[in-house]
Amino acid sequence: MTEKVALVTGAARGIGLATAHRFLREGWQVVMLDRDGEELRKVAQGLNAALPIIADVSVPEDVDKSIAEITERFGRLDALVNNAGVADFGPITETSFERWRRIMATNLDGVFLTSQAATPLLAKEGSGAIVNIASISGLRASTLRVAYGTSKAAVIQLTLQQAAELGEIGIRANAVAPGPVRTKLAMAVHTPEIIAAYHDALPLNRYGSEEEISNAIWFLCSDEASYITGQVLAADGGFHGTGVGLPALRG
Ligand SMILES: NC(=O)c1ccc[n+]([C@@H]2O[C@H](COP(=O)([O-])OP(=O)(O)OC[C@H]3O[C@@H](n4cnc5c(N)ncnc54)[C@H](O)[C@@H]3O)[C@@H](O)[C@H]2O)c1
C-alpha cells in the first residue's frame, strides 16, 4: 500500500473511469471528479479508496473548492490527470462562438485552472506528476475539428509550458494523445463511416480500449517515468506515426 493520491477529472465514465480503476489497483487513493453527479455517485459506490467530488473543471470556484477538499482530506497530491473533455465536431462556418467557447471552457480552461490550483499541493512531496489528455486531433488537423482540434493542440502546448516552468519545483508534465476509443464521447461524433475509415487508417486496424489509454497515463504518472517530462505520448494504434495513402498502398 502507498499513501499516494491521484486526482482524475472526468472520472465518471470512459477513459477517466478506467484510469481511476488503474490507480486504485496500484493501491493509490483516487479523487474522482466529474460534473455528472448521478453517474459519479453510481461508479464510486463501494470503492473504499475513492473520493468522489462533483465539480465542473471550467468553473474556477468549483476547482478551488475541490483542491481545498483534497488538501483537507489528504494533505497531498501526487498525480493530476486532466482528462475531462467534450467533443463537438462541426465545420468552421457553422461553429458559433458559443460552441467554440463551450469546447475551450472544458478542454483548455479546465486544464489550466485545475493544474494551477493543484500546483502547490503537487509540489509538496517534491515529485508530482501532471498528465493532460490531448488527442491525435491536437497532433494532426482534420475536418470538423476547428474547436476540438485547436483545444487539444493548445493542451499540448500548455503541457510543454508546464514542463518548462514546474520542473524546478519537482513537477513533471506530460500529455497522452489517444487515438479513437469507443467511449460515449467518441460514439457521439463517430458515424459508422468514420469508424470504418479509422480502421483503415490505423496500422493496428482497430479502436483502442479505455484500459490501453489508462496504461499510458499510469506509466507517465508512475516513478517509472521519473525522468520524463514535456513529452506527448500518442496511444493511437500508429495513426500519428503514419503518412497519407496507407489504405491505397495496402490494397
Ligand atoms: N474517446 C476517444 O476516442 C478520445 C480520443 C482522443 C482523446 N480523447 C479525450 O479523452 C478524454 C476522455 O474522453 P472519453 O472518451 O472518456 O469521454 P467521455 O465523454 O466518455 O467522458 C468524459 C467525462 O468527463 C466529464 N466532463 C466533461 N466535461 C466536464 C467538466 N467541464 N467538468 C467535469 N467533468 C466533465 C463527463 O461528465 C464525462 O464523465 C477527453 O479529454 C477526450 O477529449 C478521447
CSV table of C-alpha atoms and ligand atoms in Angstrom, one decimal:
chain,number,residue,atom,x,y,z
A,1,MET,CA,0.0,0.0,0.0
A,2,THR,CA,1.0,3.6,-0.6
A,3,GLU,CA,-0.1,6.9,0.7
A,4,LYS,CA,-0.2,8.3,-2.8
A,5,VAL,CA,-3.1,10.3,-4.0
A,6,ALA,CA,-4.3,10.9,-7.6
A,7,LEU,CA,-6.9,13.3,-8.9
A,8,VAL,CA,-8.6,12.2,-12.1
A,9,THR,CA,-11.0,14.6,-13.8
A,10,GLY,CA,-13.9,13.3,-15.9
A,11,ALA,CA,-13.8,10.1,-13.9
A,12,ALA,CA,-17.5,9.1,-14.1
A,13,ARG,CA,-17.0,7.1,-17.3
A,14,GLY,CA,-14.8,6.3,-20.3
A,15,ILE,CA,-11.0,6.8,-20.1
A,16,GLY,CA,-11.2,8.7,-16.8
A,17,LEU,CA,-13.1,5.9,-15.1
A,18,ALA,CA,-10.6,3.3,-16.4
A,19,THR,CA,-7.8,5.5,-15.2
A,20,ALA,CA,-9.3,5.8,-11.7
A,21,HIS,CA,-9.5,2.0,-11.6
A,22,ARG,CA,-5.9,1.6,-12.7
A,23,PHE,CA,-4.7,3.9,-9.8
A,24,LEU,CA,-6.9,2.0,-7.3
A,25,ARG,CA,-5.4,-1.3,-8.5
A,26,GLU,CA,-2.0,0.2,-7.8
A,27,GLY,CA,-3.0,0.9,-4.2
A,28,TRP,CA,-3.4,4.7,-4.6
A,29,GLN,CA,-6.2,6.8,-3.2
A,30,VAL,CA,-8.1,8.4,-6.0
A,31,VAL,CA,-10.2,11.5,-6.1
A,32,MET,CA,-12.8,11.0,-8.9
A,33,LEU,CA,-14.0,14.4,-10.1
A,34,ASP,CA,-16.9,14.8,-12.6
A,35,ARG,CA,-19.7,17.2,-13.2
A,36,ASP,CA,-22.1,14.4,-13.8
A,37,GLY,CA,-23.0,13.8,-10.1
A,38,GLU,CA,-25.5,11.0,-10.7
A,39,GLU,CA,-23.1,8.8,-12.8
A,40,LEU,CA,-20.2,9.6,-10.5
A,41,ARG,CA,-22.1,8.5,-7.4
A,42,LYS,CA,-23.0,5.3,-9.1
A,43,VAL,CA,-19.5,4.3,-10.2
A,44,ALA,CA,-17.8,5.4,-7.0
A,45,GLN,CA,-20.1,3.3,-4.8
A,46,GLY,CA,-18.2,0.6,-3.0
A,47,LEU,CA,-14.8,2.0,-3.9
A,48,ASN,CA,-13.2,2.5,-0.5
A,49,ALA,CA,-10.1,4.3,-1.6
A,50,ALA,CA,-12.1,6.7,-3.9
A,51,LEU,CA,-13.3,10.2,-3.0
A,52,PRO,CA,-16.0,11.4,-5.5
A,53,ILE,CA,-16.2,15.2,-6.0
A,54,ILE,CA,-18.9,16.7,-8.1
A,55,ALA,CA,-17.4,19.7,-9.8
A,56,ASP,CA,-17.0,21.4,-13.2
A,57,VAL,CA,-13.4,22.0,-14.2
A,58,SER,CA,-14.4,25.0,-16.3
A,59,VAL,CA,-15.7,26.9,-13.2
A,60,PRO,CA,-12.8,28.4,-11.1
A,61,GLU,CA,-14.8,28.3,-7.8
A,62,ASP,CA,-15.5,24.6,-8.3
A,63,VAL,CA,-11.9,23.9,-9.0
A,64,ASP,CA,-10.7,25.9,-5.9
A,65,LYS,CA,-13.2,24.2,-3.7
A,66,SER,CA,-12.2,20.7,-5.0
A,67,ILE,CA,-8.5,21.3,-4.3
A,68,ALA,CA,-9.3,22.7,-0.8
A,69,GLU,CA,-11.3,19.5,-0.1
A,70,ILE,CA,-8.3,17.3,-1.3
A,71,THR,CA,-5.9,19.4,0.9
A,72,GLU,CA,-8.1,19.0,3.9
A,73,ARG,CA,-8.7,15.3,3.4
A,74,PHE,CA,-5.3,14.0,2.2
A,75,GLY,CA,-2.8,16.9,2.6
A,76,ARG,CA,-1.0,15.8,-0.5
A,77,LEU,CA,-1.5,15.2,-4.3
A,78,ASP,CA,1.0,13.0,-6.3
A,79,ALA,CA,-0.7,12.9,-9.7
A,80,LEU,CA,-3.2,15.0,-11.6
A,81,VAL,CA,-4.8,13.6,-14.7
A,82,ASN,CA,-6.6,16.3,-16.6
A,83,ASN,CA,-9.0,14.1,-18.6
A,84,ALA,CA,-12.4,15.8,-18.5
A,85,GLY,CA,-13.2,16.8,-22.1
A,86,VAL,CA,-16.0,17.4,-24.5
A,87,ALA,CA,-16.2,16.8,-28.2
A,88,ASP,CA,-18.4,18.6,-30.7
A,89,PHE,CA,-17.5,18.5,-34.3
A,90,GLY,CA,-18.6,21.0,-37.0
A,91,PRO,CA,-17.4,22.9,-40.0
A,92,ILE,CA,-15.7,26.3,-39.4
A,93,THR,CA,-18.6,28.2,-40.9
A,94,GLU,CA,-21.1,26.6,-38.6
A,95,THR,CA,-19.0,26.9,-35.4
A,96,SER,CA,-20.6,29.6,-33.4
A,97,PHE,CA,-18.6,31.5,-30.8
A,98,GLU,CA,-20.8,29.8,-28.1
A,99,ARG,CA,-19.8,26.4,-29.5
A,100,TRP,CA,-16.2,27.4,-29.6
A,101,ARG,CA,-16.2,28.7,-26.0
A,102,ARG,CA,-18.0,25.6,-24.7
A,103,ILE,CA,-15.3,23.4,-26.1
A,104,MET,CA,-12.5,25.7,-24.9
A,105,ALA,CA,-14.0,26.1,-21.4
A,106,THR,CA,-13.7,22.4,-20.5
A,107,ASN,CA,-10.8,21.2,-22.8
A,108,LEU,CA,-8.4,24.1,-22.3
A,109,ASP,CA,-9.6,26.4,-19.5
A,110,GLY,CA,-10.3,23.3,-17.3
A,111,VAL,CA,-6.7,22.0,-17.7
A,112,PHE,CA,-5.2,25.4,-17.0
A,113,LEU,CA,-7.4,26.1,-13.9
A,114,THR,CA,-7.1,22.6,-12.3
A,115,SER,CA,-3.3,22.5,-12.9
A,116,GLN,CA,-2.8,25.9,-11.5
A,117,ALA,CA,-4.9,25.3,-8.4
A,118,ALA,CA,-3.2,21.9,-7.8
A,119,THR,CA,0.4,23.1,-8.2
A,120,PRO,CA,1.2,23.9,-4.6
A,121,LEU,CA,-0.1,20.5,-3.5
A,122,LEU,CA,1.6,18.7,-6.3
A,123,ALA,CA,4.9,20.4,-5.4
A,124,LYS,CA,4.7,19.5,-1.7
A,125,GLU,CA,6.3,16.0,-1.8
A,126,GLY,CA,8.8,17.1,-4.4
A,127,SER,CA,7.7,14.6,-7.1
A,128,GLY,CA,4.3,15.5,-8.6
A,129,ALA,CA,3.0,14.5,-12.0
A,130,ILE,CA,0.6,16.1,-14.4
A,131,VAL,CA,-0.8,14.1,-17.3
A,132,ASN,CA,-3.0,16.1,-19.7
A,133,ILE,CA,-5.3,14.2,-22.1
A,134,ALA,CA,-4.9,15.7,-25.5
A,135,SER,CA,-5.8,13.8,-28.7
A,136,ILE,CA,-4.5,12.8,-32.1
A,137,SER,CA,-6.8,15.7,-33.2
A,138,GLY,CA,-4.3,18.0,-31.5
A,139,LEU,CA,-1.4,16.5,-33.4
A,140,ARG,CA,-2.9,16.3,-36.9
A,141,ALA,CA,-5.6,18.6,-38.3
A,142,SER,CA,-8.8,17.1,-39.8
A,143,THR,CA,-12.1,18.3,-41.0
A,144,LEU,CA,-14.8,19.4,-38.5
A,145,ARG,CA,-12.4,19.8,-35.6
A,146,VAL,CA,-11.7,23.6,-35.6
A,147,ALA,CA,-12.7,23.9,-31.9
A,148,TYR,CA,-11.9,20.4,-30.6
A,149,GLY,CA,-8.6,20.0,-32.5
A,150,THR,CA,-7.4,23.5,-31.6
A,151,SER,CA,-8.3,23.0,-27.9
A,152,LYS,CA,-6.2,19.8,-27.9
A,153,ALA,CA,-3.3,21.4,-29.7
A,154,ALA,CA,-3.4,24.1,-27.1
A,155,VAL,CA,-3.4,21.5,-24.4
A,156,ILE,CA,-0.2,20.0,-25.9
A,157,GLN,CA,1.5,23.5,-25.8
A,158,LEU,CA,0.2,24.1,-22.3
A,159,THR,CA,1.8,20.8,-21.2
A,160,LEU,CA,5.2,22.0,-22.6
A,161,GLN,CA,4.7,25.3,-20.7
A,162,GLN,CA,4.0,23.4,-17.5
A,163,ALA,CA,7.1,21.2,-18.0
A,164,ALA,CA,9.3,24.2,-18.6
A,165,GLU,CA,8.1,26.1,-15.6
A,166,LEU,CA,7.2,23.4,-13.0
A,167,GLY,CA,10.2,21.1,-13.3
A,168,GLU,CA,12.3,23.1,-10.9
A,169,ILE,CA,9.6,22.6,-8.2
A,170,GLY,CA,9.6,18.8,-8.8
A,171,ILE,CA,6.5,18.6,-11.0
A,172,ARG,CA,6.7,16.6,-14.3
A,173,ALA,CA,4.1,17.4,-17.0
A,174,ASN,CA,3.3,15.1,-20.0
A,175,ALA,CA,0.4,14.6,-22.4
A,176,VAL,CA,-1.2,11.5,-23.7
A,177,ALA,CA,-2.8,11.8,-27.1
A,178,PRO,CA,-5.3,9.0,-27.6
A,179,GLY,CA,-6.4,7.7,-30.9
A,180,PRO,CA,-10.1,6.6,-31.3
A,181,VAL,CA,-11.6,4.8,-28.3
A,182,ARG,CA,-15.2,3.6,-28.3
A,183,THR,CA,-16.4,5.8,-25.4
A,184,LYS,CA,-19.6,7.8,-25.2
A,185,LEU,CA,-17.7,10.9,-26.3
A,186,ALA,CA,-16.4,9.2,-29.5
A,187,MET,CA,-19.6,7.5,-30.4
A,188,ALA,CA,-21.4,10.8,-30.3
A,189,VAL,CA,-19.3,12.1,-33.1
A,190,HIS,CA,-18.1,9.0,-35.0
A,191,THR,CA,-20.6,7.7,-37.6
A,192,PRO,CA,-20.2,4.1,-39.0
A,193,GLU,CA,-18.4,5.6,-42.0
A,194,ILE,CA,-15.9,7.4,-39.7
A,195,ILE,CA,-15.4,4.2,-37.7
A,196,ALA,CA,-14.6,2.2,-40.9
A,197,ALA,CA,-12.3,5.0,-42.2
A,198,TYR,CA,-10.4,5.0,-38.9
A,199,HIS,CA,-9.9,1.2,-39.0
A,200,ASP,CA,-8.4,1.6,-42.5
A,201,ALA,CA,-6.1,4.5,-41.5
A,202,LEU,CA,-4.8,2.8,-38.3
A,203,PRO,CA,-1.8,0.4,-38.6
A,204,LEU,CA,-3.3,-1.6,-35.8
A,205,ASN,CA,-6.6,-1.7,-37.6
A,206,ARG,CA,-8.8,-1.1,-34.6
A,207,TYR,CA,-10.0,1.3,-32.0
A,208,GLY,CA,-8.2,1.4,-28.7
A,209,SER,CA,-9.7,0.5,-25.3
A,210,GLU,CA,-10.0,2.7,-22.3
A,211,GLU,CA,-7.6,0.4,-20.5
A,212,GLU,CA,-5.0,0.8,-23.1
A,213,ILE,CA,-5.1,4.5,-22.7
A,214,SER,CA,-5.1,4.3,-18.9
A,215,ASN,CA,-1.9,2.2,-19.1
A,216,ALA,CA,-0.1,5.1,-20.8
A,217,ILE,CA,-1.5,7.6,-18.3
A,218,TRP,CA,-0.4,5.4,-15.4
A,219,PHE,CA,3.1,4.9,-16.8
A,220,LEU,CA,3.6,8.7,-17.1
A,221,CYS,CA,2.4,9.3,-13.5
A,222,SER,CA,4.4,6.5,-12.0
A,223,ASP,CA,8.0,6.6,-10.7
A,224,GLU,CA,9.0,4.6,-13.8
A,225,ALA,CA,8.7,7.8,-15.7
A,226,SER,CA,10.7,9.9,-13.2
A,227,TYR,CA,13.0,11.4,-15.8
A,228,ILE,CA,10.3,12.1,-18.4
A,229,THR,CA,8.7,15.5,-18.7
A,230,GLY,CA,7.4,17.6,-21.6
A,231,GLN,CA,6.5,14.6,-23.8
A,232,VAL,CA,3.4,13.8,-25.8
A,233,LEU,CA,2.8,10.0,-25.9
A,234,ALA,CA,0.4,9.1,-28.7
A,235,ALA,CA,-1.5,6.0,-27.7
A,236,ASP,CA,-3.2,5.7,-31.1
A,237,GLY,CA,-2.6,2.5,-32.9
A,238,GLY,CA,0.0,4.1,-35.0
A,239,PHE,CA,-2.2,6.8,-36.5
A,240,HIS,CA,0.1,9.8,-35.8
A,241,GLY,CA,3.2,8.0,-37.0
A,242,THR,CA,1.9,7.1,-40.4
A,243,GLY,CA,1.5,9.2,-43.5
A,244,VAL,CA,-1.1,9.6,-46.2
A,245,GLY,CA,-2.1,7.0,-48.7
A,246,LEU,CA,-1.8,4.0,-46.4
A,247,PRO,CA,-5.1,2.2,-47.3
A,248,ALA,CA,-4.3,2.5,-51.0
A,249,LEU,CA,-0.8,1.2,-50.5
A,250,ARG,CA,-2.1,-1.7,-48.5
A,251,GLY,CA,-4.6,-2.6,-51.3
B,1,LIG,N1,-12.7,8.6,-26.9
B,1,LIG,C1,-11.9,9.0,-27.8
B,1,LIG,O1,-11.9,8.5,-28.9
B,1,LIG,C2,-10.9,10.0,-27.5
B,1,LIG,C3,-9.8,10.3,-28.4
B,1,LIG,C4,-8.9,11.3,-28.1
B,1,LIG,C5,-9.0,12.0,-26.9
B,1,LIG,N2,-10.0,11.7,-26.1
B,1,LIG,C6,-10.0,12.6,-24.8
B,1,LIG,O2,-10.0,11.7,-23.7
B,1,LIG,C7,-10.7,12.4,-22.6
B,1,LIG,C8,-11.8,11.5,-22.1
B,1,LIG,O3,-12.7,11.2,-23.1
B,1,LIG,P1,-13.8,10.0,-23.1
B,1,LIG,O4,-13.9,9.5,-24.5
B,1,LIG,O5,-13.5,9.1,-22.0
B,1,LIG,O6,-15.1,10.9,-22.8
B,1,LIG,P2,-16.5,10.6,-22.1
B,1,LIG,O7,-17.4,11.6,-22.6
B,1,LIG,O8,-16.8,9.2,-22.1
B,1,LIG,O9,-16.2,11.0,-20.6
B,1,LIG,C9,-15.8,12.3,-20.2
B,1,LIG,C10,-16.2,12.6,-18.8
B,1,LIG,O10,-15.8,13.9,-18.5
B,1,LIG,C11,-16.9,14.6,-17.8
B,1,LIG,N3,-16.8,16.0,-18.1
B,1,LIG,C12,-16.9,16.7,-19.2
B,1,LIG,N4,-16.8,18.0,-19.1
B,1,LIG,C13,-16.5,18.2,-17.8
B,1,LIG,C14,-16.3,19.3,-17.0
B,1,LIG,N5,-16.3,20.6,-17.5
B,1,LIG,N6,-16.0,19.2,-15.7
B,1,LIG,C15,-16.0,18.0,-15.1
B,1,LIG,N7,-16.3,16.8,-15.8
B,1,LIG,C16,-16.5,17.0,-17.1
B,1,LIG,C17,-18.1,14.0,-18.4
B,1,LIG,O11,-19.2,14.2,-17.5
B,1,LIG,C18,-17.7,12.5,-18.5
B,1,LIG,O12,-18.0,11.7,-17.4
B,1,LIG,C19,-11.3,13.7,-23.2
B,1,LIG,O13,-10.4,14.8,-22.9
B,1,LIG,C20,-11.2,13.4,-24.7
B,1,LIG,O14,-11.2,14.6,-25.5
B,1,LIG,C21,-10.9,10.8,-26.3
